[in-house]
CSV table of C-alpha atoms in Angstrom, one decimal:
chain,number,residue,atom,x,y,z
F,1,VAL,CA,9.7,43.6,-42.8
F,2,PRO,CA,12.6,45.6,-43.0
F,3,TYR,CA,12.9,48.2,-39.8
F,4,LEU,CA,14.2,51.3,-40.9
F,5,PRO,CA,15.8,53.0,-38.0
F,6,GLN,CA,17.4,55.7,-40.4
F,7,HIS,CA,14.4,57.2,-41.8
F,8,THR,CA,13.1,59.4,-39.1
F,9,ASP,CA,10.9,60.9,-41.8
F,10,LEU,CA,9.1,57.3,-42.3
F,11,LEU,CA,8.6,56.8,-38.9
F,12,ALA,CA,6.8,60.1,-38.4
F,13,ILE,CA,4.1,59.1,-41.5
F,14,THR,CA,3.6,55.9,-40.3
F,15,SER,CA,3.1,56.4,-36.7
F,16,GLY,CA,-0.9,56.7,-37.2
F,17,LEU,CA,-0.5,53.3,-39.0
F,18,LYS,CA,1.2,51.5,-36.4
F,19,THR,CA,-1.5,52.6,-34.1
F,20,ALA,CA,-4.1,51.4,-36.7
F,21,LEU,CA,-2.3,48.2,-37.5
F,22,ALA,CA,-2.4,47.1,-33.4
F,23,LEU,CA,-5.9,47.9,-32.9
F,24,SER,CA,-6.9,45.6,-36.2
F,25,GLU,CA,-4.3,43.1,-35.2
F,26,ARG,CA,-6.0,43.2,-31.7
F,27,HIS,CA,-9.6,42.9,-33.7
F,28,ILE,CA,-8.4,40.1,-36.2
F,29,ARG,CA,-7.4,37.8,-33.2
F,30,THR,CA,-10.8,37.5,-32.4
F,31,MET,CA,-11.4,35.5,-35.5
F,32,VAL,CA,-11.9,31.8,-35.9
F,33,THR,CA,-10.4,29.6,-38.9
F,34,GLY,CA,-13.6,27.5,-40.1
F,35,GLY,CA,-15.1,27.6,-36.7
F,36,ALA,CA,-16.7,29.3,-33.8
F,37,VAL,CA,-14.8,30.7,-30.7
F,38,MET,CA,-16.3,29.6,-27.6
F,39,ASP,CA,-17.8,31.7,-25.2
F,40,LYS,CA,-18.2,31.1,-21.9
F,41,LYS,CA,-21.9,32.0,-22.1
F,42,ARG,CA,-22.7,30.1,-24.6
F,43,SER,CA,-22.4,27.0,-26.6
F,44,ALA,CA,-19.5,27.1,-29.5
F,45,PHE,CA,-22.3,26.2,-31.9
F,46,ALA,CA,-24.9,28.7,-30.9
F,47,ALA,CA,-25.8,31.6,-33.5
F,48,PRO,CA,-27.4,34.7,-33.4
F,49,ASP,CA,-31.2,34.5,-34.4
F,50,ALA,CA,-31.6,35.2,-38.2
F,51,GLY,CA,-33.5,34.4,-41.3
F,52,ARG,CA,-32.7,31.1,-42.7
F,53,MET,CA,-31.2,31.4,-46.4
F,54,THR,CA,-31.6,28.4,-49.0
F,55,ASP,CA,-28.8,26.8,-50.5
F,56,ALA,CA,-28.8,28.5,-53.5
F,57,GLU,CA,-28.4,32.0,-51.3
F,58,LEU,CA,-26.0,30.8,-49.1
F,59,SER,CA,-23.6,29.6,-51.8
F,60,LYS,CA,-23.4,32.8,-53.6
F,61,ARG,CA,-23.2,34.6,-50.4
F,62,LEU,CA,-20.2,32.2,-49.0
F,63,GLY,CA,-18.2,32.1,-52.4
F,64,GLY,CA,-18.7,36.1,-52.7
F,65,LEU,CA,-17.1,36.7,-49.1
F,66,GLN,CA,-14.5,34.1,-49.9
F,67,ARG,CA,-13.4,35.6,-53.3
F,68,GLN,CA,-13.9,39.0,-51.5
F,69,SER,CA,-11.2,37.7,-48.2
F,70,ALA,CA,-8.7,36.2,-50.9
F,71,ALA,CA,-8.6,39.6,-53.4
F,72,TRP,CA,-7.9,41.7,-50.2
F,73,LEU,CA,-5.1,39.1,-49.1
F,74,LEU,CA,-3.6,39.3,-52.8
F,75,VAL,CA,-3.5,43.3,-52.6
F,76,GLY,CA,-2.2,43.2,-49.8
F,77,LEU,CA,0.8,41.0,-50.2
F,78,ALA,CA,1.3,43.0,-53.9
F,79,GLY,CA,1.2,45.9,-51.6
F,80,ALA,CA,4.0,44.6,-49.0
F,81,VAL,CA,6.2,43.4,-51.9
F,82,SER,CA,6.5,46.5,-53.8
F,83,GLY,CA,6.6,48.1,-50.4
F,84,THR,CA,9.7,46.0,-50.1
F,85,VAL,CA,11.4,46.3,-53.4
F,86,CYS,CA,11.0,50.3,-53.2
F,87,PHE,CA,12.7,50.1,-50.0
F,88,PHE,CA,15.9,48.4,-51.7
F,89,THR,CA,15.8,50.2,-55.0
F,90,VAL,CA,14.5,54.3,-54.7
F,91,GLN,CA,17.2,56.0,-54.0
F,92,ALA,CA,15.5,59.5,-52.9
F,93,ALA,CA,14.9,59.2,-49.0
F,94,LEU,CA,12.2,60.8,-48.8
F,95,LEU,CA,10.6,59.2,-51.7
F,96,ARG,CA,11.6,55.8,-50.4
F,97,ALA,CA,9.9,56.7,-47.4
F,98,ILE,CA,6.7,57.6,-48.8
F,99,LEU,CA,6.7,54.7,-50.9
F,100,VAL,CA,7.3,52.0,-48.7
F,101,THR,CA,4.3,53.9,-46.4
F,102,VAL,CA,2.0,54.0,-49.0
F,103,LEU,CA,2.7,50.4,-50.6
F,104,PHE,CA,4.1,48.1,-47.8
F,105,PHE,CA,1.6,49.5,-44.9
F,106,GLY,CA,-1.7,50.3,-47.3
F,107,GLY,CA,-1.2,46.6,-48.2
F,108,VAL,CA,-0.6,45.2,-44.6
F,109,CYS,CA,-3.5,47.4,-43.8
F,110,CYS,CA,-5.8,46.1,-46.6
F,111,ALA,CA,-4.7,42.7,-45.8
F,112,VAL,CA,-5.8,42.9,-42.1
F,113,ILE,CA,-8.3,44.8,-42.1
F,114,PHE,CA,-10.5,44.4,-45.4
F,115,GLY,CA,-9.6,40.8,-46.0
F,116,GLY,CA,-9.8,40.1,-42.1
F,117,GLY,CA,-13.1,41.6,-42.4
F,118,ALA,CA,-14.2,39.7,-45.0
F,119,GLN,CA,-13.1,36.5,-43.4
F,120,LYS,CA,-14.7,37.2,-40.3
F,121,LYS,CA,-18.0,37.7,-42.0
F,122,LEU,CA,-17.6,34.8,-43.6
F,123,ASN,CA,-17.6,32.5,-40.3
F,124,ALA,CA,-20.1,34.2,-39.0
F,125,LEU,CA,-22.5,33.8,-41.3
F,126,MET,CA,-21.0,29.8,-41.7
F,127,HIS,CA,-22.0,29.2,-38.1
F,128,GLU,CA,-25.1,31.3,-38.5
F,129,GLN,CA,-26.7,29.3,-41.2
F,130,MET,CA,-25.1,26.2,-40.9
F,131,GLY,CA,-24.8,25.7,-36.9
F,132,ASP,CA,-27.6,23.2,-36.3
F,133,PHE,CA,-25.9,21.1,-38.8
F,134,PHE,CA,-22.5,21.1,-37.0
F,135,ARG,CA,-24.4,20.6,-34.0
F,136,SER,CA,-26.3,17.4,-35.3
F,137,GLU,CA,-22.7,16.0,-36.6
F,138,TRP,CA,-21.0,16.5,-33.9
F,139,GLU,CA,-23.6,15.3,-31.2
F,140,LYS,CA,-24.3,11.9,-33.6
F,141,THR,CA,-20.3,11.7,-33.5
F,142,PHE,CA,-19.5,12.7,-29.6
F,143,GLY,CA,-22.7,12.9,-28.0
F,144,PRO,CA,-23.8,16.2,-26.2
F,145,ASP,CA,-21.0,19.0,-26.3
F,146,ILE,CA,-20.7,19.4,-22.5
F,147,HIS,CA,-18.2,21.7,-20.9
F,148,THR,CA,-16.6,21.0,-17.5
F,149,PRO,CA,-13.8,22.6,-15.5
F,150,GLU,CA,-11.6,20.0,-15.4
F,151,MET,CA,-11.4,19.5,-19.2
F,152,ARG,CA,-11.0,22.8,-19.9
F,153,ILE,CA,-8.4,24.2,-22.5
F,154,ASP,CA,-7.2,27.7,-21.9
F,155,GLU,CA,-4.4,29.8,-21.3
F,156,PRO,CA,-4.1,29.5,-17.6
F,157,PHE,CA,-4.0,25.3,-19.0
F,158,MET,CA,-1.5,26.0,-21.6
F,159,LYS,CA,0.6,27.8,-19.1
F,160,ALA,CA,0.3,24.4,-16.4
F,161,LEU,CA,1.3,22.5,-19.8
F,162,HIS,CA,4.8,24.5,-19.9
F,163,LEU,CA,4.8,24.1,-23.4
F,164,LEU,CA,7.4,26.1,-25.1
F,165,ASP,CA,7.7,27.8,-21.7
F,166,GLY,CA,8.4,31.8,-21.9
F,167,GLU,CA,8.6,31.9,-25.6
F,168,TRP,CA,4.9,33.1,-26.1
F,169,GLU,CA,2.6,35.4,-24.4
F,170,THR,CA,-1.0,35.1,-25.8
F,171,CYS,CA,-2.9,32.0,-26.6
F,172,SER,CA,-6.0,32.0,-28.8
F,173,VAL,CA,-8.1,28.8,-28.1
F,174,GLU,CA,-10.3,28.0,-31.3
F,175,ASN,CA,-13.3,24.9,-31.7
F,176,PHE,CA,-13.2,24.1,-28.1
F,177,HIS,CA,-15.4,20.7,-27.4
F,178,GLU,CA,-15.8,18.2,-25.0
F,179,GLY,CA,-17.7,15.0,-25.4
F,180,GLU,CA,-17.6,11.2,-25.4
F,181,TYR,CA,-16.2,8.7,-28.1
F,182,GLY,CA,-16.0,4.8,-27.3
F,183,GLY,CA,-16.2,5.4,-23.6
F,184,VAL,CA,-13.5,7.9,-24.1
F,185,HIS,CA,-14.0,11.5,-22.1
F,186,PHE,CA,-12.2,14.2,-23.7
F,187,SER,CA,-11.6,17.7,-25.4
F,188,ALA,CA,-9.8,19.4,-27.9
F,189,ALA,CA,-9.3,22.3,-29.4
F,190,ASN,CA,-7.2,24.5,-31.8
F,191,VAL,CA,-4.7,26.4,-30.1
F,192,ARG,CA,-2.1,29.0,-30.9
F,193,LEU,CA,0.6,31.2,-29.1
F,194,ASP,CA,2.2,34.2,-30.1
F,195,HIS,CA,5.7,35.4,-28.8
F,196,VAL,CA,4.9,39.5,-28.9
F,197,TYR,CA,8.0,41.7,-28.4
F,198,GLN,CA,8.9,45.1,-28.5
F,199,ARG,CA,11.4,46.3,-32.0
F,200,GLY,CA,12.9,49.3,-32.2
F,201,THR,CA,15.3,51.8,-30.6
F,202,PRO,CA,14.4,54.6,-27.8
F,203,HIS,CA,15.1,57.3,-29.9
F,204,GLU,CA,13.3,56.3,-32.8
F,205,GLY,CA,10.5,54.8,-31.1
F,206,PHE,CA,9.2,50.9,-30.5
F,207,GLU,CA,6.8,48.9,-32.5
F,208,THR,CA,5.2,45.8,-30.8
F,209,CYS,CA,5.5,42.8,-33.6
F,210,SER,CA,4.3,39.4,-32.7
F,211,SER,CA,5.1,35.6,-34.0
F,212,MET,CA,3.9,32.7,-33.9
F,213,VAL,CA,5.5,29.8,-31.9
F,214,PHE,CA,2.8,26.9,-31.9
F,215,ARG,CA,0.0,26.0,-33.4
F,216,GLY,CA,-1.9,22.7,-33.2
F,217,LEU,CA,-4.1,20.3,-31.1
F,218,VAL,CA,-4.4,20.5,-27.7
F,219,LEU,CA,-6.1,17.0,-26.7
F,220,ARG,CA,-7.1,15.9,-23.1
F,221,CYS,CA,-8.6,12.8,-21.9
F,222,ALA,CA,-10.1,11.1,-19.1
F,223,ALA,CA,-7.5,8.3,-17.9
F,224,ARG,CA,-8.1,5.1,-15.8
F,225,VAL,CA,-4.4,5.1,-14.0
F,226,SER,CA,-4.6,8.4,-11.7
F,227,ALA,CA,-0.8,10.1,-11.3
F,228,ALA,CA,-0.3,9.9,-7.9
F,229,SER,CA,1.6,14.1,-8.2
F,230,PRO,CA,1.9,15.8,-12.4
F,231,VAL,CA,4.0,14.2,-14.7
F,232,LEU,CA,5.1,16.4,-17.4
F,233,ALA,CA,7.1,15.5,-21.0
F,234,THR,CA,8.5,18.2,-23.1
F,235,ALA,CA,9.9,18.0,-26.4
F,236,ARG,CA,14.0,18.6,-25.5
F,237,THR,CA,15.2,21.9,-26.4
F,238,ALA,CA,19.0,23.2,-26.2
F,239,ASP,CA,18.0,24.9,-23.2
F,240,SER,CA,16.2,21.6,-21.8
F,241,PRO,CA,17.3,20.4,-18.4
F,242,ARG,CA,18.6,16.8,-18.4
F,243,GLY,CA,15.1,16.2,-16.3
F,244,ILE,CA,14.3,12.2,-15.5
F,245,LEU,CA,15.9,9.6,-17.4
F,246,THR,CA,13.1,6.9,-18.1
F,247,GLY,CA,15.7,4.3,-19.6
F,248,HIS,CA,14.4,4.2,-23.2
F,249,ALA,CA,17.2,6.3,-25.3
F,250,VAL,CA,14.9,7.8,-27.9
F,251,PHE,CA,12.2,8.9,-25.9
F,252,ASP,CA,14.9,10.7,-23.5
F,253,ARG,CA,16.8,12.3,-26.5
F,254,SER,CA,13.4,13.7,-27.7
F,255,PHE,CA,11.6,14.6,-24.4
F,256,CYS,CA,12.5,16.3,-20.9
F,257,VAL,CA,10.8,14.9,-18.1
F,258,ALA,CA,9.6,16.6,-14.8
F,259,ALA,CA,7.6,15.6,-11.9
F,260,ASP,CA,7.5,16.3,-8.5
F,261,SER,CA,8.7,12.5,-7.2
F,262,GLU,CA,11.1,10.4,-9.6
F,263,GLN,CA,9.2,7.5,-8.6
F,264,ASP,CA,5.8,8.7,-10.0
F,265,ALA,CA,7.2,9.2,-13.6
F,266,VAL,CA,8.9,6.2,-13.6
F,267,ARG,CA,6.0,4.0,-12.5
F,268,LEU,CA,3.7,5.8,-15.1
F,269,LEU,CA,6.7,6.1,-17.8
F,270,THR,CA,6.9,2.3,-18.5
F,271,PRO,CA,8.4,0.9,-21.7
F,272,GLN,CA,4.8,0.3,-22.5
F,273,THR,CA,3.6,3.7,-22.5
F,274,ILE,CA,6.7,4.8,-24.3
F,275,GLY,CA,6.5,2.3,-26.9
F,276,PHE,CA,2.7,3.7,-27.3
F,277,LEU,CA,4.1,7.3,-27.2
F,278,THR,CA,6.6,6.5,-29.8
F,279,ALA,CA,4.1,4.5,-32.3
F,280,PHE,CA,1.6,7.6,-31.6
F,281,ASP,CA,4.0,10.2,-32.8
F,282,ARG,CA,5.1,8.4,-35.6
F,283,SER,CA,1.5,8.0,-36.7
F,284,VAL,CA,-0.7,11.2,-36.3
F,285,GLU,CA,-0.2,14.1,-38.8
F,286,GLY,CA,2.2,16.4,-36.9
F,287,GLN,CA,4.6,16.1,-33.7
F,288,LEU,CA,3.4,15.9,-30.8
F,289,LEU,CA,5.2,18.5,-27.9
F,290,SER,CA,4.1,17.9,-24.9
F,291,LEU,CA,2.4,15.4,-22.6
F,292,CYS,CA,0.8,15.8,-19.2
F,293,TRP,CA,-0.6,13.4,-16.6
F,294,ARG,CA,-2.0,15.2,-13.7
F,295,GLU,CA,-4.5,13.4,-11.5
F,296,ASN,CA,-7.2,11.7,-14.1
F,297,THR,CA,-6.6,13.5,-16.7
F,298,PHE,CA,-4.1,12.9,-19.6
F,299,SER,CA,-3.1,15.8,-22.3
F,300,LEU,CA,-1.4,16.0,-25.2
F,301,ALA,CA,-0.1,18.8,-27.5
F,302,LEU,CA,0.3,18.2,-31.1
F,303,GLU,CA,1.9,20.5,-33.5
F,304,THR,CA,0.1,20.1,-36.7
F,305,ASP,CA,-2.1,22.1,-39.3
F,306,TYR,CA,-5.6,19.8,-38.4
F,307,ALA,CA,-8.2,22.1,-38.1
F,308,PHE,CA,-10.5,20.0,-35.5
F,309,ALA,CA,-14.4,20.6,-35.7
F,310,ALA,CA,-14.0,22.7,-38.7
F,311,VAL,CA,-14.4,23.4,-42.2
F,312,ALA,CA,-10.9,23.1,-44.4
F,313,GLY,CA,-9.8,26.6,-45.5
F,314,SER,CA,-9.1,24.7,-49.3
F,315,VAL,CA,-12.6,24.1,-49.3
F,316,ASP,CA,-14.4,26.4,-52.1
F,317,LEU,CA,-17.5,27.7,-50.2
F,318,ARG,CA,-19.8,27.8,-53.1
F,319,ASP,CA,-20.5,23.8,-52.4
F,320,LEU,CA,-21.9,23.1,-49.9
F,321,ASP,CA,-21.9,19.5,-49.8
F,322,ALA,CA,-18.3,20.0,-49.9
F,323,VAL,CA,-18.7,22.1,-47.0
F,324,ARG,CA,-20.6,19.3,-45.0
F,325,ARG,CA,-18.2,17.0,-46.1
F,326,SER,CA,-15.2,18.7,-45.1
F,327,TYR,CA,-16.9,19.5,-41.5
F,328,VAL,CA,-17.7,15.5,-40.5
F,329,ARG,CA,-14.2,15.0,-42.5
F,330,SER,CA,-12.7,16.7,-39.3
F,331,LEU,CA,-14.3,15.0,-36.8
F,332,GLN,CA,-13.4,11.8,-38.6
F,333,GLU,CA,-9.9,12.4,-38.4
F,334,MET,CA,-10.6,12.8,-34.4
F,335,CYS,CA,-11.9,9.6,-34.5
F,336,CYS,CA,-9.1,8.1,-35.4
F,337,VAL,CA,-6.5,10.2,-33.0
F,338,LEU,CA,-9.0,8.7,-30.3
F,339,ASP,CA,-8.8,5.3,-31.9
F,340,GLN,CA,-5.4,5.2,-31.4
F,341,LEU,CA,-5.5,6.8,-27.7
F,342,LYS,CA,-7.5,4.2,-26.6
F,343,ALA,CA,-4.9,1.9,-26.7
F,344,SER,CA,-2.6,4.0,-24.5
F,345,PRO,CA,-1.9,2.6,-21.1
F,346,ALA,CA,-3.3,6.0,-19.3
F,347,LEU,CA,-6.7,4.6,-20.8
F,348,THR,CA,-6.4,1.0,-20.9
F,349,GLY,CA,-5.6,1.2,-17.0
F,350,VAL,CA,-2.8,-0.9,-17.5
F,351,VAL,CA,0.5,0.8,-17.0
F,352,GLU,CA,3.5,-2.5,-16.2
């Protein structure tokens, strides 16, 4: 998005739109992509009481909302592109300011407010009408959806995980669930981290912007080996300190290890554990960015597009059988991840 510091006229015209965009951005962050947001007072599968639709009625309604959402997003994209083109091609300053305001910001409003509103209605309707199926499939695969304090995934936990420290300000957690599979007690959620910042000058004014720095899966498992003190490993960056070296050259180049006690880190991050983590990182869809071994909990953060306990965005929602298959497939993919983790020294109880 081009910033226009020289056009005070445009800034004056768009001040109201900026306020509207800020409010709509805050509104749209409450939406979910293919799943329901966990509420403190009710299950993630809970839905408001409503009349049950037939499959034909639901298929038609979901398909209409999906088309509506896609259409508004296309309108918004066309407006934003047209506004950007006008900024670089129109010579008259006032006309350029008006066109950019109407086309670019109008397009953004269409995508966020109207497209986002349709998406929100779609997700609410899907969980309202299909929540019983989602709950049944979850319990069939992972048992009751329980929520214990020690397995929570929320903003305080993400800060404790030190994932991308100092690079994000807001955290959104979607599709949080907790259950058991093959003797492994686990919790998982899709997490997004955003960097929020101010852009502009004191003279011209500031606007609040945000950019995504992480989107992926956070997974926590009950470990059979307890960590005497927390051991943390995060993907190494140019600013990372030397950290604790494990003696495994590839792992030490990729991760920065921190712990209160170097002895605890060496005891847990054995060649066997590091070999498992290296193989796991290669086999899963995505990239391992962080791991934390704290007391009896082993946690991982994976940067991935995989949507846990959700319906894939590419599914045609008019096909309800495809919707059901997509949700079941997302649970099966988690089973595959957990099958691999069951071989982890943290879960087998053998770290030597």
